[in-house]
CSV table of C-alpha atoms and ligand atoms in Angstrom, one decimal:
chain,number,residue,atom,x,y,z
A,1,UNK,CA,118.7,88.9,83.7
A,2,UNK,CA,119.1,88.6,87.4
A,3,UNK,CA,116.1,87.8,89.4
A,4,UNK,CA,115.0,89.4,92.8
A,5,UNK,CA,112.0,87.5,94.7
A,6,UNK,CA,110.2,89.6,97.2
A,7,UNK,CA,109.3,87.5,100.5
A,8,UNK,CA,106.0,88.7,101.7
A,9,UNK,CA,104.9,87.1,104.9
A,10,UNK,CA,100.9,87.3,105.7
A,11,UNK,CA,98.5,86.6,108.4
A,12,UNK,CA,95.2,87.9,107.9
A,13,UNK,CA,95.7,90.5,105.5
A,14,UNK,CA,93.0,90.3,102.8
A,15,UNK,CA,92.7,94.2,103.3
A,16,UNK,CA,96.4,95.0,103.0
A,17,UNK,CA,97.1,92.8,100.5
A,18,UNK,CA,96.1,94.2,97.1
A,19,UNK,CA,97.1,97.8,98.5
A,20,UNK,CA,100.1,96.4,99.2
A,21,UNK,CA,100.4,94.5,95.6
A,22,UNK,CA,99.3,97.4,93.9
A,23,UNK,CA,102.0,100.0,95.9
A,24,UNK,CA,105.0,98.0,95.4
A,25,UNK,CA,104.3,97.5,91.5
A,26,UNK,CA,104.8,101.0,91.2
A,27,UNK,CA,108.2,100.7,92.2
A,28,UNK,CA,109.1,97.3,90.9
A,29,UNK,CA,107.6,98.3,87.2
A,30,UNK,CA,110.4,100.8,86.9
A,31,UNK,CA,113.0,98.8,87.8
A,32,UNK,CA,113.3,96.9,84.5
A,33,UNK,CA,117.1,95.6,85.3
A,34,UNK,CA,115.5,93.1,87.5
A,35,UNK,CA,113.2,90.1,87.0
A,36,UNK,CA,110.7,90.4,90.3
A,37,UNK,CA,108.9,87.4,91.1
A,38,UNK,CA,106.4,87.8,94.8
A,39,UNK,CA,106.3,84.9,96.8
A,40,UNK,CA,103.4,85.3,99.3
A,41,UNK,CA,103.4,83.1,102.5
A,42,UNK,CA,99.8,82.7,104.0
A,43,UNK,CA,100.9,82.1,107.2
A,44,UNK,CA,96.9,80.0,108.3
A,45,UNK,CA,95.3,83.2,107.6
A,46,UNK,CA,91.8,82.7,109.7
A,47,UNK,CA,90.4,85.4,106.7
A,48,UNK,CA,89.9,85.5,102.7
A,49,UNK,CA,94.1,86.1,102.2
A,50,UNK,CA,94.6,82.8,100.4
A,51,UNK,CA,91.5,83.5,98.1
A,52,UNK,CA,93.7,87.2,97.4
A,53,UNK,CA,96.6,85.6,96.9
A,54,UNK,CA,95.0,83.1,94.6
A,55,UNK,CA,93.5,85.8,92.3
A,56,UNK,CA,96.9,87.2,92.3
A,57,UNK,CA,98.5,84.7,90.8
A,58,UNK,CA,96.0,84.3,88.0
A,59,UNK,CA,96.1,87.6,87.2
A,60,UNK,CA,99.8,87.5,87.2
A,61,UNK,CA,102.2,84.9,86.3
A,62,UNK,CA,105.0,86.5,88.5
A,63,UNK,CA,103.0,85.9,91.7
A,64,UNK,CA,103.4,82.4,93.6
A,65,UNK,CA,102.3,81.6,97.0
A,66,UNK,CA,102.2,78.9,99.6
A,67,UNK,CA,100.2,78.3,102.2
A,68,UNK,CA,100.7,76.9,105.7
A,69,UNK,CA,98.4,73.8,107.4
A,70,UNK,CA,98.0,76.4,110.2
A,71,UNK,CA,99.4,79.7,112.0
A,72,UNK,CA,103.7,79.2,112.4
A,73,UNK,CA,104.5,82.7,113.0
A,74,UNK,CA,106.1,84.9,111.2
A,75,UNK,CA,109.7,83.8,111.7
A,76,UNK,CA,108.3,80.4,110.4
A,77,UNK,CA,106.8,82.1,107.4
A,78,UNK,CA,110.3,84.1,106.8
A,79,UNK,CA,111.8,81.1,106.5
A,80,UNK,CA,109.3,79.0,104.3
A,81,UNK,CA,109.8,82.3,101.8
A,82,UNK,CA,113.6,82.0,101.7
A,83,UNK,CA,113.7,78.3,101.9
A,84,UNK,CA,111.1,78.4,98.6
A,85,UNK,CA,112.9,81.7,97.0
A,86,UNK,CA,114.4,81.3,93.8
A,87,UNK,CA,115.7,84.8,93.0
A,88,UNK,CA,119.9,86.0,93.0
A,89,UNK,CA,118.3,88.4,95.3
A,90,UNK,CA,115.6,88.2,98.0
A,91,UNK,CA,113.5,91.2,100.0
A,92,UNK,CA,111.6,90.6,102.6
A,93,UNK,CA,108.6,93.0,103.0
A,94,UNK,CA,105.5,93.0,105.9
A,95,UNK,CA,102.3,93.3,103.5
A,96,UNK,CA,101.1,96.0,105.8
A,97,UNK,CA,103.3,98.7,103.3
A,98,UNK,CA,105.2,99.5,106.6
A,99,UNK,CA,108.2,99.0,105.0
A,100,UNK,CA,108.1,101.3,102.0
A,101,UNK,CA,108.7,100.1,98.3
A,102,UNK,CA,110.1,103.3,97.2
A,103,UNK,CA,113.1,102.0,99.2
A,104,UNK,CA,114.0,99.3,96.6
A,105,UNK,CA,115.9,101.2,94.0
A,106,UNK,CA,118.0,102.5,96.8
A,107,UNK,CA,118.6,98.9,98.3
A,108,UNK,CA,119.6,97.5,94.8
A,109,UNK,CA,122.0,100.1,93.8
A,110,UNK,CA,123.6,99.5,97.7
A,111,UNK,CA,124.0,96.2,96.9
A,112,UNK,CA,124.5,96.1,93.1
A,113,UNK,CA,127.2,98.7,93.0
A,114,UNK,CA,128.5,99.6,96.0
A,115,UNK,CA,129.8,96.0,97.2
A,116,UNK,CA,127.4,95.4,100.1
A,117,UNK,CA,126.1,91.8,100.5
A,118,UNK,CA,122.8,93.0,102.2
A,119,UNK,CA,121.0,96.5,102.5
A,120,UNK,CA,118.8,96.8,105.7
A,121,UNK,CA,116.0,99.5,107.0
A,122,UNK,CA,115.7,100.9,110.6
A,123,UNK,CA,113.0,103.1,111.4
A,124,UNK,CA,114.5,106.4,113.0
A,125,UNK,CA,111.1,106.7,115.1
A,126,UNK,CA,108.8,105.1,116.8
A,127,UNK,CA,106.0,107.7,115.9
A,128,UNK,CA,102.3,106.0,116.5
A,129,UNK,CA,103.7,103.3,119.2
A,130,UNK,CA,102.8,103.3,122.5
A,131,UNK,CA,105.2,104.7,125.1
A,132,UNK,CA,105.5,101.9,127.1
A,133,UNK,CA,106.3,99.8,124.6
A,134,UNK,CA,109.3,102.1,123.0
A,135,UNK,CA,110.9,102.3,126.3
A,136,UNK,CA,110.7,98.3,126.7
A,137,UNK,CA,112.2,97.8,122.8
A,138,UNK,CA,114.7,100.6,123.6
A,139,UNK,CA,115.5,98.7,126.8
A,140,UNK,CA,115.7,95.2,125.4
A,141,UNK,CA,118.0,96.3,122.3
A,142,UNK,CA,120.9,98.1,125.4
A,143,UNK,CA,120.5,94.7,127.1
A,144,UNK,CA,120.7,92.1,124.2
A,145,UNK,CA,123.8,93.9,122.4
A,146,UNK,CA,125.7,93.7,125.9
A,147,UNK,CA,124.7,90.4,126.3
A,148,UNK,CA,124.8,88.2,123.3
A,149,UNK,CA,127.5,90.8,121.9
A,150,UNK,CA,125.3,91.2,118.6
A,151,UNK,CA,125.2,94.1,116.9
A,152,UNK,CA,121.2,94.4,116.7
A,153,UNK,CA,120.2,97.6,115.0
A,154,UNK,CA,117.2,99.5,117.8
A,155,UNK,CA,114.2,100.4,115.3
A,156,UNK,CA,115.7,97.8,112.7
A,157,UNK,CA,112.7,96.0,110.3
A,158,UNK,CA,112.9,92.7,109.0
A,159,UNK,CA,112.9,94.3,105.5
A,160,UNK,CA,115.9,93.6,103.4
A,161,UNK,CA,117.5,93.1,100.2
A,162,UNK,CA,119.8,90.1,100.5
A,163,UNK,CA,122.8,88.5,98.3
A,164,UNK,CA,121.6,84.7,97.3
A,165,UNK,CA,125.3,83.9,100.1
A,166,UNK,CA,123.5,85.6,102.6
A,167,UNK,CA,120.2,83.8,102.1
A,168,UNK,CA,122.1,81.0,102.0
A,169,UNK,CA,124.0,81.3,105.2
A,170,UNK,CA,120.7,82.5,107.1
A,171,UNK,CA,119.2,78.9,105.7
A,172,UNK,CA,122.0,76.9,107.1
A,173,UNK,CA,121.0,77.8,110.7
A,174,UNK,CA,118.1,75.7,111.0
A,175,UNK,CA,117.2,76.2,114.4
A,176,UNK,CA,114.0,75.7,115.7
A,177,UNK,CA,113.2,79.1,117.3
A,178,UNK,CA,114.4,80.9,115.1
A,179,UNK,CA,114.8,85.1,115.6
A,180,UNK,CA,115.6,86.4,112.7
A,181,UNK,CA,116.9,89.9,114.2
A,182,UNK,CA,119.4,87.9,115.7
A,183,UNK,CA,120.3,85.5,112.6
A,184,UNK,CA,121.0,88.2,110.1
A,185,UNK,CA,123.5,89.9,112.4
A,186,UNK,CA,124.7,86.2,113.4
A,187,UNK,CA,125.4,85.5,110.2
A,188,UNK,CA,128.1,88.9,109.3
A,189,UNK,CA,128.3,90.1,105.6
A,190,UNK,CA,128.6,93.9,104.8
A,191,UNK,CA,125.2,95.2,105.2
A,192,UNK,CA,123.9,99.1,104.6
A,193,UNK,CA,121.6,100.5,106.8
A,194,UNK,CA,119.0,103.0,105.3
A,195,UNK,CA,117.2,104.9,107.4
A,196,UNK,CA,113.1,105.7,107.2
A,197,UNK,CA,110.3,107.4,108.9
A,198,UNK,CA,107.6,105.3,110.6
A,199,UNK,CA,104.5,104.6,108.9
A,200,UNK,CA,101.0,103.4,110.3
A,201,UNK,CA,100.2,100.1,109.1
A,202,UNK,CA,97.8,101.0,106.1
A,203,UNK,CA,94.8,98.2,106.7
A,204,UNK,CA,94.2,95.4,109.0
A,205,UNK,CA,95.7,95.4,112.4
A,206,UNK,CA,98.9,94.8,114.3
A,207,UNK,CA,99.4,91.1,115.4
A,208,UNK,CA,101.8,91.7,118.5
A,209,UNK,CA,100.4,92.6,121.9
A,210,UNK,CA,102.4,94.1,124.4
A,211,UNK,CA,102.7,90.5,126.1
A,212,UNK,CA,103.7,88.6,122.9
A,213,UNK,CA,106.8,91.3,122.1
A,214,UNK,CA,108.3,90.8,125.9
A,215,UNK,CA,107.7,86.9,125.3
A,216,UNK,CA,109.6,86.9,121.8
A,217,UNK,CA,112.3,89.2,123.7
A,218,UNK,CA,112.5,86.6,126.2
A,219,UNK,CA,112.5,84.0,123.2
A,220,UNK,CA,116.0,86.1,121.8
A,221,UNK,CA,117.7,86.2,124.6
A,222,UNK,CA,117.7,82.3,125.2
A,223,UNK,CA,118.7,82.0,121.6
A,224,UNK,CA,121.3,84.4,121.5
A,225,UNK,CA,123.3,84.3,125.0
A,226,UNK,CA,123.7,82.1,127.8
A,227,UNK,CA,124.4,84.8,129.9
A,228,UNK,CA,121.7,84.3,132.5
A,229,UNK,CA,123.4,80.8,133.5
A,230,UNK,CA,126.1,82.4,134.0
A,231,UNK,CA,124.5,84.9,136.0
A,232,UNK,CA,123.0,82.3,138.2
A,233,UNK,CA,126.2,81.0,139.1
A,234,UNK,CA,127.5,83.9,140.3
A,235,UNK,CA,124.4,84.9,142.9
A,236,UNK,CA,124.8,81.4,144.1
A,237,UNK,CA,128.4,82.1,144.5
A,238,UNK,CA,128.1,85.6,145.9
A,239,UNK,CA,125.3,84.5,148.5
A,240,UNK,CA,127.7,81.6,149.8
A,241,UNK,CA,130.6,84.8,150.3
A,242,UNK,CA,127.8,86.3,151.9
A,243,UNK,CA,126.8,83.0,154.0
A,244,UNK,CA,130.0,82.3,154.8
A,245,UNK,CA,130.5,85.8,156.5
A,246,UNK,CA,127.8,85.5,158.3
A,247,UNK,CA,128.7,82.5,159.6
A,248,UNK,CA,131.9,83.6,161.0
A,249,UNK,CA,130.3,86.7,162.4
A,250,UNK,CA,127.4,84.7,164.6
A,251,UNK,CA,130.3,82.7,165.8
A,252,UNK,CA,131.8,85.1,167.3
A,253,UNK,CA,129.5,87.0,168.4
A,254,UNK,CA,128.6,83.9,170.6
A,255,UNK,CA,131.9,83.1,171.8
A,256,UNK,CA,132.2,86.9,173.1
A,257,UNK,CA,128.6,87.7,174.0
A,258,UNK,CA,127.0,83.9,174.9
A,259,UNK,CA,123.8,82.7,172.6
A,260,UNK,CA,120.5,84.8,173.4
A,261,UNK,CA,118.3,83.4,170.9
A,262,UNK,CA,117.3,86.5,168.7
A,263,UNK,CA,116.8,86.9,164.6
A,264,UNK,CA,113.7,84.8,164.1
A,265,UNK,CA,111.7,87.1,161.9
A,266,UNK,CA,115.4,87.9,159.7
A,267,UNK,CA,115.7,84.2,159.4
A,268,UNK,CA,112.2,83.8,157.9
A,269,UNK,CA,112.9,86.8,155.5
A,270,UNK,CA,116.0,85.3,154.5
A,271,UNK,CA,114.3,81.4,153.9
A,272,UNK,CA,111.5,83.0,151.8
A,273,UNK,CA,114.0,85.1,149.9
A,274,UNK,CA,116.5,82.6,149.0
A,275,UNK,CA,113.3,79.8,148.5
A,276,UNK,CA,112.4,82.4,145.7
A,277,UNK,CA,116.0,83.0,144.1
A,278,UNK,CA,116.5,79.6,143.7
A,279,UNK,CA,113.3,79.1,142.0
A,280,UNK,CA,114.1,81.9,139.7
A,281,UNK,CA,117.1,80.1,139.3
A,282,UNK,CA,115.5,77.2,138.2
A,283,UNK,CA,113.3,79.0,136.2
A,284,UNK,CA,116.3,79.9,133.9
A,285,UNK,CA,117.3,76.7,133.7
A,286,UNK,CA,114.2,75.7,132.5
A,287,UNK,CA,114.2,77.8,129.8
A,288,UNK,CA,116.9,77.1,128.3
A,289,UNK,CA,115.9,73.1,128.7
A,290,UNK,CA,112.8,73.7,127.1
A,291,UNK,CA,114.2,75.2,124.3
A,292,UNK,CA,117.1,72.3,124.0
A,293,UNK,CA,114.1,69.7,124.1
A,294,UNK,CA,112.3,71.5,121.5
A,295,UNK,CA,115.2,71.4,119.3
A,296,UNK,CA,116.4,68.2,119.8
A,297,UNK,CA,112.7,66.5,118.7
A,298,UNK,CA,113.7,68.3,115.3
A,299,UNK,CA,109.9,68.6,113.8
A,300,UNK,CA,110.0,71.0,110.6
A,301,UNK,CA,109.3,74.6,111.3
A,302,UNK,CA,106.6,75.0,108.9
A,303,UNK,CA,103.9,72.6,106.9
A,304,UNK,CA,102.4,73.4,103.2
A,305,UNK,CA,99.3,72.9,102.3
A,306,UNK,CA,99.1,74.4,99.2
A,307,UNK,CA,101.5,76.5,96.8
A,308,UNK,CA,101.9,77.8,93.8
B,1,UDP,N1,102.7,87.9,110.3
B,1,UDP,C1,102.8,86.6,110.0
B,1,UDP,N2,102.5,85.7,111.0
B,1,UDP,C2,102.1,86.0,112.2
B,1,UDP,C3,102.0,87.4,112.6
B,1,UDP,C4,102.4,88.3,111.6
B,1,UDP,O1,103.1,86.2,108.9
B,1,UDP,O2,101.8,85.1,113.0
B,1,UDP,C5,103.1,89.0,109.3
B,1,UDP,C6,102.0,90.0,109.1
B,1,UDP,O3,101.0,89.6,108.2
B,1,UDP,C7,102.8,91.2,108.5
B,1,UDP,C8,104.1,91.0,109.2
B,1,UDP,O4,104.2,89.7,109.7
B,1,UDP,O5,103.0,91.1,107.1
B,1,UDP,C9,104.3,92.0,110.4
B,1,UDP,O6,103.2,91.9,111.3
B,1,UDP,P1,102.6,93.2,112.0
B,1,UDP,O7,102.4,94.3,111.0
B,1,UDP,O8,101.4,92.7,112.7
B,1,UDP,O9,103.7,93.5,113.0
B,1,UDP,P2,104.2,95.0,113.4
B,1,UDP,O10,104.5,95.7,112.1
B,1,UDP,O11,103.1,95.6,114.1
B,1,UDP,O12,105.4,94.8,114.2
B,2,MG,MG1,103.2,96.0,110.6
């Protein structure tokens, strides 16, 4: 019989947990063509999830577990679950039961009979999210599909039901910051998109503030594209045009009109506005250095400390 492990990454979810254990055995019971086996990731959970997970796995054999010397994230903790996954076909699920184990039949038969490698899940609204924050994810899904010329899927979730090649493929990019959103589109196949409703998270609470998400937006768009360096050519090269026209007028002007000494306070605009740019510039640049020098001292993107 085929095997399907379920990826379930957690950080400080001892309330979610069992609810969320509990939910998805619902679904998974009646889905007797499979073997399921869960593989919890306790991403340094600061509460009692390890001691959940733990009882888990006694209580049931198809339950295993690691557990992480300390907080990676949860793109570290994705890829600890499908470097560790055993199963012909892997899910990844939040333990939060906002993605929605009734979706799992649906997923297999996508991918079991209609010849997709990989079935995905979008939410179709962002009911219970902060304005703001929908207008800044609907923003930063236009630009990044312009720019890194991915097809990211606005309102897609990290829940999927993958083919063992596509698991595969995702674990042969081994980057160091890793964005999975990215990856999975990086990487092709045939995938299915199936579409659900929000829902709140049922216990515990969010771990993204409004500051986090525009950082790990920042933190895609120097993964994916290196269209900002090339942007910063360009205004470099547009503002010597621009120089370069000035020039020739102010030269001109003097021959025709002599040289009274005007355009102080324009001059001090333009020094403190260019002294920013090239900052900015810089700034960039930086980015992408730092990421290069975090990738090039190759340290491993997660530790165990315990598993099961
Ligand atoms: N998570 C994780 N490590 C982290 C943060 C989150 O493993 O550092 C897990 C978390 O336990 C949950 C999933 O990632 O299972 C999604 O997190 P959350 O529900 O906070 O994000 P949201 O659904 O609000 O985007
Ligand atoms: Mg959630």
């Amino acid at each position: 019989m085929e095997k399907c492990t379920i990826i379930v990454p957690c950080y400080n979810e001892e309330e979610a947990l069992p609810l969320f254990y509990e939910e998805t055995e619902k679904t998974v019971s009646t889905m007797t063509e499979l073997e399921f086996e869960y593989l919890f990731v306790d991403d340094g959970s600061r509460d009692r999830t390890l001691e959940v997970m733990r009882e888990l796995a006694s209580k049931d054999e198809k339950v295993h577990y690691v557990s992480f010397s300390r907080n990676f994230g949860k793109e570290a903790a994705m890829f600890a679950g499908l470097s560790e996954a055993t199963g012909d076909y892997v899910v990844i699920m939040d333990a939060d039961l906002q993605d929605p184990p009734e979706l799992l039949p649906e997923m297999y038969r996508a991918v079991k009979e209609e010849g997709y490698d990989c079935a995905a899940t979008r939410r179709i609204d962002r009911k219970g999210e902060p304005i703001i924050r929908s207008a800044f994810a609907r923003a930063f899904y236009r630009i990044m599909n312009k720019m890194a010329k991915l097809n990211m899927m606005d309102g897609a979730r990290d829940y999927r039901f993958m083919k063992r090649v596509m698991v595969d493929a995702i674990l042969s990019m081994k980057e160091y910051h890793r964005f999975s959103k990215g990856i999975f589109g990086w990487v092709g196949f045939q995938t299915k998109w199936i579409d659900f409703e929000n829902r709140e998270r049922v216990a515990g609470k969010t771990k993204w503030s409004f500051f986090s998400l525009f950082r790990y937006s920042l933190e895609g768009m120097v993964a994916f594209s290196t269209a900002p360096l090339e942007w910063a050519s360009f205004v470099g090269l547009f503002f010597c045009f621009v120089a370069l026209v000035l020039l020739i007028f102010l030269f001109i002007r003097a021959l025709i009109f002599g040289d009274p000494v005007i355009g102080w306070p324009s001059l001090a605009c333009m020094i403190t506005f260019f002294a920013g740019l090239q900052l900015f510039v810089s700034g960039i640049i930086g980015m992408y250095l730092a990421k290069a020098y975090n990738e090039i001292k190759g340290r491993p993107i997660y530790i165990i400390r315990e598993k099961k």
